[in-house]
Short mmCIF file of C-alpha atoms and ligand atoms in Angstrom, two decimals:
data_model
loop_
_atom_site.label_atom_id
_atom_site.label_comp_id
_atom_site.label_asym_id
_atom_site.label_seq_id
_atom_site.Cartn_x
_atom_site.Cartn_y
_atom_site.Cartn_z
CA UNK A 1 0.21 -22.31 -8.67
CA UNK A 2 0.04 -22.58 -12.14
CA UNK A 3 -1.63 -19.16 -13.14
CA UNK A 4 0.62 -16.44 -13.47
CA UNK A 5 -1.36 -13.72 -11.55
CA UNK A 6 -0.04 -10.39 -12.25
CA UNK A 7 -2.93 -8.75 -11.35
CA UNK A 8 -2.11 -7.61 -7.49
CA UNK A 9 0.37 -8.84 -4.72
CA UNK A 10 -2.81 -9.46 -2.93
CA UNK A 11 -3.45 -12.56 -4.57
CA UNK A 12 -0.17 -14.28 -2.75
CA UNK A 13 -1.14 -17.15 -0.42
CA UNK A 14 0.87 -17.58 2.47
CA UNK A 15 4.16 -19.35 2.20
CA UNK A 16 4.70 -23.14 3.60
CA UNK A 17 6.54 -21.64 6.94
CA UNK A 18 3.33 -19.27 7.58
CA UNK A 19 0.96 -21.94 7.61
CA UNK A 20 2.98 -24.19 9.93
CA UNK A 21 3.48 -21.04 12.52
CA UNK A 22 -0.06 -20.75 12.23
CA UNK A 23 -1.06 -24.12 13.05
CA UNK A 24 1.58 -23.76 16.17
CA UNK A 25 0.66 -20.53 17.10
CA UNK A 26 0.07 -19.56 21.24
CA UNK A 27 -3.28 -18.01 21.09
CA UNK A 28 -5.77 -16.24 23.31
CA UNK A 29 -8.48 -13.74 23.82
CA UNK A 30 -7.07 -10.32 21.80
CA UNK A 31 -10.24 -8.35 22.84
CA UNK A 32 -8.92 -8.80 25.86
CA UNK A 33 -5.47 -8.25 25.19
CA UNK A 34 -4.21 -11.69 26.08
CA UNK A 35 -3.22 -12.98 22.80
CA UNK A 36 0.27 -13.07 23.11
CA UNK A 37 1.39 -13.84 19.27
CA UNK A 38 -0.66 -10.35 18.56
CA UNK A 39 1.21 -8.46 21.22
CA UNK A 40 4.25 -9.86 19.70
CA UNK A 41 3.14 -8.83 16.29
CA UNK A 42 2.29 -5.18 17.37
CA UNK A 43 5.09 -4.94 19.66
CA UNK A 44 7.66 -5.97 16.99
CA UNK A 45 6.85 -3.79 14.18
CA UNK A 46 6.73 -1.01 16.31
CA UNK A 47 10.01 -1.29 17.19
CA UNK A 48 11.12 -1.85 13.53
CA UNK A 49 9.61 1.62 13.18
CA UNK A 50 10.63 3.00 15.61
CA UNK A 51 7.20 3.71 16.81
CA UNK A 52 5.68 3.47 20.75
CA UNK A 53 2.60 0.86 20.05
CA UNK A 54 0.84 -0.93 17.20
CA UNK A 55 -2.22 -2.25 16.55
CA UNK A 56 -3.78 -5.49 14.16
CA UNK A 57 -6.47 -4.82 12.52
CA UNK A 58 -8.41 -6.34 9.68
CA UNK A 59 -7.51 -4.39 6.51
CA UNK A 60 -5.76 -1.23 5.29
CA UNK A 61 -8.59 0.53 5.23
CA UNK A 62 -9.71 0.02 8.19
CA UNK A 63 -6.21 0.73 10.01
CA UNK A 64 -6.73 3.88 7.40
CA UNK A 65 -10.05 4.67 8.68
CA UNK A 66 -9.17 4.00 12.57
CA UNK A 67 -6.14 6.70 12.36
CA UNK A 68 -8.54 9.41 10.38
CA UNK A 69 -11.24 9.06 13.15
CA UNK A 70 -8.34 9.06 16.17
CA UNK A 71 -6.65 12.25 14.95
CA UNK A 72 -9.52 14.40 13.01
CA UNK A 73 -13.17 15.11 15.22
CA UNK A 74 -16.26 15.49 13.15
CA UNK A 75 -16.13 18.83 11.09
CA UNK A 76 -12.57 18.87 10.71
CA UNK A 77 -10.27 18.52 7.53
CA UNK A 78 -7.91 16.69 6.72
CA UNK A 79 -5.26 17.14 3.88
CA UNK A 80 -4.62 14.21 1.62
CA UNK A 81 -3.37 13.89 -2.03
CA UNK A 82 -6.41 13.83 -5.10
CA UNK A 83 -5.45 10.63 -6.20
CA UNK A 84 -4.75 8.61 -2.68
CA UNK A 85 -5.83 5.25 -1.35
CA UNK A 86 -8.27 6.70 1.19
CA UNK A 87 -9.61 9.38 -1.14
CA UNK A 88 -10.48 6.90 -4.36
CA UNK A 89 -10.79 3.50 -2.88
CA UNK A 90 -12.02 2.91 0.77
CA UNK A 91 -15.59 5.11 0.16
CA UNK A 92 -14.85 8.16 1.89
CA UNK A 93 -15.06 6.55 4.79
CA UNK A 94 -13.69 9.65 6.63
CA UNK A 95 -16.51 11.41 5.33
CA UNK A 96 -19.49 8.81 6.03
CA UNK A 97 -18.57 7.40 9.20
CA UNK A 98 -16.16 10.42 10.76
CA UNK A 99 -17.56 13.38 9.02
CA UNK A 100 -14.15 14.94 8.26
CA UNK A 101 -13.65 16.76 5.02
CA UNK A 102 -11.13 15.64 2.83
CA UNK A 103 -8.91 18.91 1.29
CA UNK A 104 -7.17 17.21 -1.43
CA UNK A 105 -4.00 18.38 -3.70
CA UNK A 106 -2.86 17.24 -6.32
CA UNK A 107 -0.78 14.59 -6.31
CA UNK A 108 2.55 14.78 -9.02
CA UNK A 109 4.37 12.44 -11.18
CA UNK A 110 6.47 11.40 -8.39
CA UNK A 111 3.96 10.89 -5.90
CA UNK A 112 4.28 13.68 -3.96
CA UNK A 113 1.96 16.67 -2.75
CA UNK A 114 3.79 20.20 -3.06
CA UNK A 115 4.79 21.97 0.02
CA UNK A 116 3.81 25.18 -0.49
CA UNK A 117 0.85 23.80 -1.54
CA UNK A 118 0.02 21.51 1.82
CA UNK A 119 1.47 24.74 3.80
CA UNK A 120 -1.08 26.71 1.92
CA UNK A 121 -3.82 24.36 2.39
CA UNK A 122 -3.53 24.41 6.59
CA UNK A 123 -6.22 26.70 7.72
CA UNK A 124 -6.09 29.64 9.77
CA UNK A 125 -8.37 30.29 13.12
CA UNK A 126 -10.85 31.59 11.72
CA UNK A 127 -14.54 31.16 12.90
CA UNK A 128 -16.01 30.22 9.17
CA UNK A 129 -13.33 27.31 8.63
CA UNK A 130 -13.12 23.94 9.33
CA UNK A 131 -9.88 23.00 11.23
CA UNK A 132 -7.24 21.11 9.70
CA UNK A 133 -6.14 18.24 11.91
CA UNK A 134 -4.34 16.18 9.86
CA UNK A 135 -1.71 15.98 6.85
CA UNK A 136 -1.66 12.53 5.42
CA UNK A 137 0.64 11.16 2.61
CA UNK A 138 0.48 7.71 0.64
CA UNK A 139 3.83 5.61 0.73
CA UNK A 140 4.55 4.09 -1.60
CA UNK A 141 1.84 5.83 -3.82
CA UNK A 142 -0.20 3.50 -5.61
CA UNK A 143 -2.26 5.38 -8.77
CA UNK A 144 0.92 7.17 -10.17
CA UNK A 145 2.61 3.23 -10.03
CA UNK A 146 3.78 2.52 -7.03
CA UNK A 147 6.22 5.48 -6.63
CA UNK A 148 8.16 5.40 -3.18
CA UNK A 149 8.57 8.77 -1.47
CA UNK A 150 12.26 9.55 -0.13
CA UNK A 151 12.72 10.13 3.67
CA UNK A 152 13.85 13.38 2.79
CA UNK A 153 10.51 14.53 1.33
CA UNK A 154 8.65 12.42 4.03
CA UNK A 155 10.92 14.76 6.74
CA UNK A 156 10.22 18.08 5.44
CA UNK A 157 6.43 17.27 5.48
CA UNK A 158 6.29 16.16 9.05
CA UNK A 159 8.52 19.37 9.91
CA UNK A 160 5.71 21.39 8.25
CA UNK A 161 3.00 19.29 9.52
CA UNK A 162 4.82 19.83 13.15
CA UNK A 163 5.82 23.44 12.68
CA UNK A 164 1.27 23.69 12.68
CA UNK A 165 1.19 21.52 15.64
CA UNK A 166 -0.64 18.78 13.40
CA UNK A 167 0.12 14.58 13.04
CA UNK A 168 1.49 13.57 9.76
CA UNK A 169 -0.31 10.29 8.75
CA UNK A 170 1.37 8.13 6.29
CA UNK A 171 -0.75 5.29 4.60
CA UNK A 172 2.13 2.65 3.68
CA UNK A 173 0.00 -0.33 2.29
CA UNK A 174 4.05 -0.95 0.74
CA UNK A 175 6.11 0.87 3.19
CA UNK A 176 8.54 -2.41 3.16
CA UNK A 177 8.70 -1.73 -0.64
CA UNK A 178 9.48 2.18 -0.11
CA UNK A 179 11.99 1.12 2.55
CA UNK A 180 14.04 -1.11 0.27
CA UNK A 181 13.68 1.39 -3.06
CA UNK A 182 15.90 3.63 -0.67
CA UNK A 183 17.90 0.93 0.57
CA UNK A 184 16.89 2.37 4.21
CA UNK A 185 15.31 1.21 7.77
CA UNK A 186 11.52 1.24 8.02
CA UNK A 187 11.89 3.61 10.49
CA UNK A 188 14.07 5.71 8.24
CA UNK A 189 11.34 5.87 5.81
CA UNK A 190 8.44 7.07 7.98
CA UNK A 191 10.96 9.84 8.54
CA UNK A 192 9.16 11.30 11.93
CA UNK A 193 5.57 10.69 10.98
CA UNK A 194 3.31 10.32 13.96
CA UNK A 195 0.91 7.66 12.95
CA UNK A 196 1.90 4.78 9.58
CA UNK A 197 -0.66 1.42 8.18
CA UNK A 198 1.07 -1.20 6.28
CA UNK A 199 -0.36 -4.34 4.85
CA UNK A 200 1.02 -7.64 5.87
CA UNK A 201 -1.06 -9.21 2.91
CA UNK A 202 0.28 -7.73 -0.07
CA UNK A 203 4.13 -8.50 -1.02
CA UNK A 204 4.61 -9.70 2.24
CA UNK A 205 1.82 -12.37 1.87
CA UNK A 206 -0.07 -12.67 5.24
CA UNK A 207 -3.04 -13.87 4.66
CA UNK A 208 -5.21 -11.17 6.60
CA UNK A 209 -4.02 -8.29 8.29
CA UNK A 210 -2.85 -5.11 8.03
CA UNK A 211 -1.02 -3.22 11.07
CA UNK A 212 -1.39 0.46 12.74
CA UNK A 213 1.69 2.15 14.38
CA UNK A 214 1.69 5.40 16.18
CA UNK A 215 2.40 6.55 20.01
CA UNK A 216 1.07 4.87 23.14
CA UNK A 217 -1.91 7.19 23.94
CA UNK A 218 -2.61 7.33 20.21
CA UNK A 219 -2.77 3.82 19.51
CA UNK A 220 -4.96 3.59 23.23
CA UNK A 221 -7.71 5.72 21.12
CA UNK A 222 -7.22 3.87 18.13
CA UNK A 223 -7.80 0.44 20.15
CA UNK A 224 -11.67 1.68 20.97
CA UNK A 225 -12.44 3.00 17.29
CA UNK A 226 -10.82 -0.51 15.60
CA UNK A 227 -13.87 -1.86 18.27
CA UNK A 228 -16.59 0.16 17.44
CA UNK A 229 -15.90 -0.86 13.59
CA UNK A 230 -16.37 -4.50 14.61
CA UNK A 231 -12.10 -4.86 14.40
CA UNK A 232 -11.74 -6.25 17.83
CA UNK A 233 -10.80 -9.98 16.73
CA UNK A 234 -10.25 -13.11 18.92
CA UNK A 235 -7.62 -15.65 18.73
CA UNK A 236 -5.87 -13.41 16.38
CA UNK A 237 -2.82 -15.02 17.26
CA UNK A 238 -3.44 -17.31 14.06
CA UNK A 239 -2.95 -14.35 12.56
CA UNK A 240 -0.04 -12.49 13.65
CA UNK A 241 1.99 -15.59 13.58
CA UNK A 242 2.15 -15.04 9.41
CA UNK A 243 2.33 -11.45 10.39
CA UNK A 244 5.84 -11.82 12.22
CA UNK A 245 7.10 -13.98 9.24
CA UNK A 246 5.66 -11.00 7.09
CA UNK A 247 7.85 -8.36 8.83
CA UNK A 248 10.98 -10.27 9.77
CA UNK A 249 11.28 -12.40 6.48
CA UNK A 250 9.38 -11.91 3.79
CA UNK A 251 10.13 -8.11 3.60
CA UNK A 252 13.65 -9.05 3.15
CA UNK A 253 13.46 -10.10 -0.30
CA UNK A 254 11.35 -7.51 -1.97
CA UNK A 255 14.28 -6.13 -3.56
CA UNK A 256 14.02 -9.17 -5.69
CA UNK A 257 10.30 -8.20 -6.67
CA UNK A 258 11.35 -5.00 -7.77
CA UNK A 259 14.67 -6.44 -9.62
CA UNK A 260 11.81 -8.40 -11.38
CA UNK A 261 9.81 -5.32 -12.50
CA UNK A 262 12.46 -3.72 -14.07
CA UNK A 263 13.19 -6.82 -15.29
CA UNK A 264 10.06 -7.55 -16.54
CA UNK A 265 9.62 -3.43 -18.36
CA UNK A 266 13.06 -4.35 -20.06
CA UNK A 267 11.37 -7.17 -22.02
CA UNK A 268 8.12 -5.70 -22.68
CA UNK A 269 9.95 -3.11 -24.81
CA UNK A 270 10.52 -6.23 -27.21
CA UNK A 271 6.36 -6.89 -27.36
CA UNK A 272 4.98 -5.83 -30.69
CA UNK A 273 1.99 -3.09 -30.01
CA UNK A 274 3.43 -2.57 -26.02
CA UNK A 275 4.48 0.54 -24.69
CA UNK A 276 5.75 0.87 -21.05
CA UNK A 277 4.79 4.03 -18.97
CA UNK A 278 6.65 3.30 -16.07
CA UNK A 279 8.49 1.08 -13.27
CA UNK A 280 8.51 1.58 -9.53
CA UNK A 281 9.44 -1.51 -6.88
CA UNK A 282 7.08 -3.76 -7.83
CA UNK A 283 4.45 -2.20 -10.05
CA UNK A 284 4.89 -2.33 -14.22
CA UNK A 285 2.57 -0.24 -16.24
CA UNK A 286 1.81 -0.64 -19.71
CA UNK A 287 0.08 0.85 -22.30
CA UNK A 288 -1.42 -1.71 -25.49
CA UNK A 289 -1.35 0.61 -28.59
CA UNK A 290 -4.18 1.76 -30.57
CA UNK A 291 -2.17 -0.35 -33.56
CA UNK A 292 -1.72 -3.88 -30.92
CA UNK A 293 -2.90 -6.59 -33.25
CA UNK A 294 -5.86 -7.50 -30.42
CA UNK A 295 -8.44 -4.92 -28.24
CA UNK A 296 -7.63 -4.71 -24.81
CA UNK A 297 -10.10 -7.30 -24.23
CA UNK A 298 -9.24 -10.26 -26.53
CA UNK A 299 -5.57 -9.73 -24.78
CA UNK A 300 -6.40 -10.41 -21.52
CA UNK A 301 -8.59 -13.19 -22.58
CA UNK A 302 -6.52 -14.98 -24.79
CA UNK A 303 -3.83 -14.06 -21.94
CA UNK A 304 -6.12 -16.34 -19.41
CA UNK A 305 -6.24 -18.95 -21.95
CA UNK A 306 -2.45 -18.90 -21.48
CA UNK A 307 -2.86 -19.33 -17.44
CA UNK A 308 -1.75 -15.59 -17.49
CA UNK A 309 -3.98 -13.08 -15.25
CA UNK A 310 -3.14 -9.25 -16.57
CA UNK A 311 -5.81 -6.63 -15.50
CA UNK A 312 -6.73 -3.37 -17.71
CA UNK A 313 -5.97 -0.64 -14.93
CA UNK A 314 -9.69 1.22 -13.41
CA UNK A 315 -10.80 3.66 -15.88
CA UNK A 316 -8.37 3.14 -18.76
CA UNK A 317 -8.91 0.64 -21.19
CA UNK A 318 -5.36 0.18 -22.62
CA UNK A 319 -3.36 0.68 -19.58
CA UNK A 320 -2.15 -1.92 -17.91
CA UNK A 321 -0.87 -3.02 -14.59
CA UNK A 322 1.70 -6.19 -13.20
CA UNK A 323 2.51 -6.47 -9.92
CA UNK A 324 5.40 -8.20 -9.19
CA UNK A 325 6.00 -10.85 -5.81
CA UNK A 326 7.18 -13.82 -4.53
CA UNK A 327 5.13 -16.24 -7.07
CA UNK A 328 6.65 -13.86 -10.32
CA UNK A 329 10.09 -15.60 -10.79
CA UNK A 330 12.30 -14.88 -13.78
CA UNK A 331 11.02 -17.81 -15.28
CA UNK A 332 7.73 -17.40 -15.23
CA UNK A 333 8.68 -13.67 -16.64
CA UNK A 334 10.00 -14.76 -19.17
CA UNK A 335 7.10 -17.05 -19.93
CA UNK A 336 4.86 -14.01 -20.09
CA UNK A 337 6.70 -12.11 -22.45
CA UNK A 338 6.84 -15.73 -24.57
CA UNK A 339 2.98 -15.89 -24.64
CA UNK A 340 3.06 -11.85 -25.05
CA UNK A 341 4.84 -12.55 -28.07
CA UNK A 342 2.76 -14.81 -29.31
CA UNK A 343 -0.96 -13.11 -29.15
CA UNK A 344 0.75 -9.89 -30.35
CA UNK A 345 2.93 -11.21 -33.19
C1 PLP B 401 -4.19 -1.95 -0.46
C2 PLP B 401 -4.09 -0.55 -0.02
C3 PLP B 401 -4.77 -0.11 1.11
C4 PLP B 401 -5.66 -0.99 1.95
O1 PLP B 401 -6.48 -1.80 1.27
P1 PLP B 401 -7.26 -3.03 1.95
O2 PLP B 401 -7.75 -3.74 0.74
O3 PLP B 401 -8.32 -2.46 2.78
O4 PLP B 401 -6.28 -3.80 2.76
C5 PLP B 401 -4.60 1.19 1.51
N1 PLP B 401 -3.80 2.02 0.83
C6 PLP B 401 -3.11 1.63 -0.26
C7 PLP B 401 -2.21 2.59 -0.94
C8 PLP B 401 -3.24 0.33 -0.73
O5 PLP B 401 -2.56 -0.05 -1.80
#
């Protein structure tokens, strides 16, 4: 690769050992269960997280989407944060293929929701309301920069969400990423939360996939709504195979993504007309002054004519976003900040 694509940690291809598992992977029929790489896949990161049973399917959102209709019945509510995954980016799915109502709260600095203010957002019985089936939290949380939640906040949610009989849901696109911020076990960071999603494509760089964890009769439900949105897949084994290289290996070294982030914020303090707003495990964001030397626009261009890929973040022109992962080396860092230089000067 000889762009620099700081755009996402979606754009990683799958390593060199990936593609040879996959062209050696044991294969069969998943719809019917026999695939036995998938139910090695499933089985494995369960286990990691200390869940019962897991499930492949196609994309975050639709392992998002598959929990939301399993837990929540048409009419109901469930309480999610204002600026979440599943609230801005997957269509309100909930809403136009569940009809579940979305009560949202604000989501702070820090990526968390308040407390008092989930504890007051759980309805009462009450005839005129809807009825809140489901608390769900974003780990780590994406918008504010990739902030990871502690397993101590993640614990005293799921005791509230438990103390009201409800399922904590916790969408972890980067759980691995939250995990290692803490320097604790993926099953210490879902901290008693009944149902989790991760995606094996991101930092972990899967090519496809993204996998559901929750208990037995849970994930049994979950297995007929992944079919009725067209998830039920074949010889998924192809699949999985990256996916167990994605758990066992590749989430190993994401402390070195994150060493690169802060790495990277460090030297963008030296960038003429560069501010940086924050750093969290893998995510940089940065803000190009109203007195930068180019518009947000001749930056990024003049950035591709450098083989650099920078996107302006949704809805802000001058703020930025890099993701850090395994293609982002020191080197190629510090060839960044060289061209930075450069088109800034
Ligand atoms: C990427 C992501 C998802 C899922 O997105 P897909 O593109 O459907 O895989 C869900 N939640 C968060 C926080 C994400 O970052």
């Amino acid at each position: 690769m000889n762009v620099i694509d700081l755009r996402s940690d979606t754009v990683t291809h799958p390593t060199a050992e990936m593609r040879s598992a996959m062209a050696k992977a044991t294969v069969g029929d998943d719809v019917y269960g026999e695939d036995p790489t998938v139910n090695r896949l499933e089985t494995e990161a369960a286990e990691m997280f200390g869940m019962e049973a897991g499930l492949l399917v196609t994309s975050g959102t639709q392992g998002n989407l598959i929990a939301l209709l399993t837990h929540a019945p048409r009419g109901s509510e469930v309480i999610a944060g204002d600026k979440a995954h599943i609230i801005l980016y997957e269509q309100a799915g909930m809403s136009a293929l569940g009809g579940i109502m979305p009560r949202t709260l604000p989501v702070q600095e820090d990526g968390t929701l308040l407390l008092d203010e989930i504890e007051q957002a759980i309805r009462g019985d009450n005839e005129h309301f809807p009825r809140t089936k489901l608390i769900s939290l974003e780990n780590t949380q994406g918008t504010v920069g990739s902030v990871p939640l502690s397993p101590e906040y993640t614990r005293q949610v799921a005791d509230l969400a438990h103390n009201h009989h409800l399922p904590l849901h916790i969408d972890g696109a980067r759980i691995f990423n939250a995990a290692t911020a803490y320097n604790v076990s993926p099953a210490e960071i879902i901290a008693g939360a009944d149902s989790m999603t991760f995606c094996l494509s991101k930092g972990l760089g899967a090519p496809v996939g993204s996998i559901l964890l929750g208990k037995k009769e849970f994930i049994k439900e979950a297995h007929r709504a992944r079919k009725v949105l067209g998830g039920g897949m074949r010889q998924a084994g192809i699949l999985a195979s990256a996916g167990l290289i994605a758990i066992h290996k590749m989430s190993q070294r994401l402390h070195e993504d994150h060493a690169n982030a802060l790495y990277l914020s460090e030297m963008l303090k030296d960038v003429p007309g560069v501010r940086v707003m924050s750093q969290h495990t893998s995510f940089v964001f940065f803000w190009l002054e109203e007195t930068a030397k180019l518009s947000p626009l001749e930056f990024s261009t003049i950035m591709r004519e450098h083989n650099i890929l920078l996107s302006p973040y949704p809805g802000f022109e001058r703020k930025f976003r890099a993701v850090l992962h395994y293609w982002i080396t020191r080197e190629r860092i510090d060839a960044v900040i060289t061209a930075m230089k450069t088109v800034l000067r």
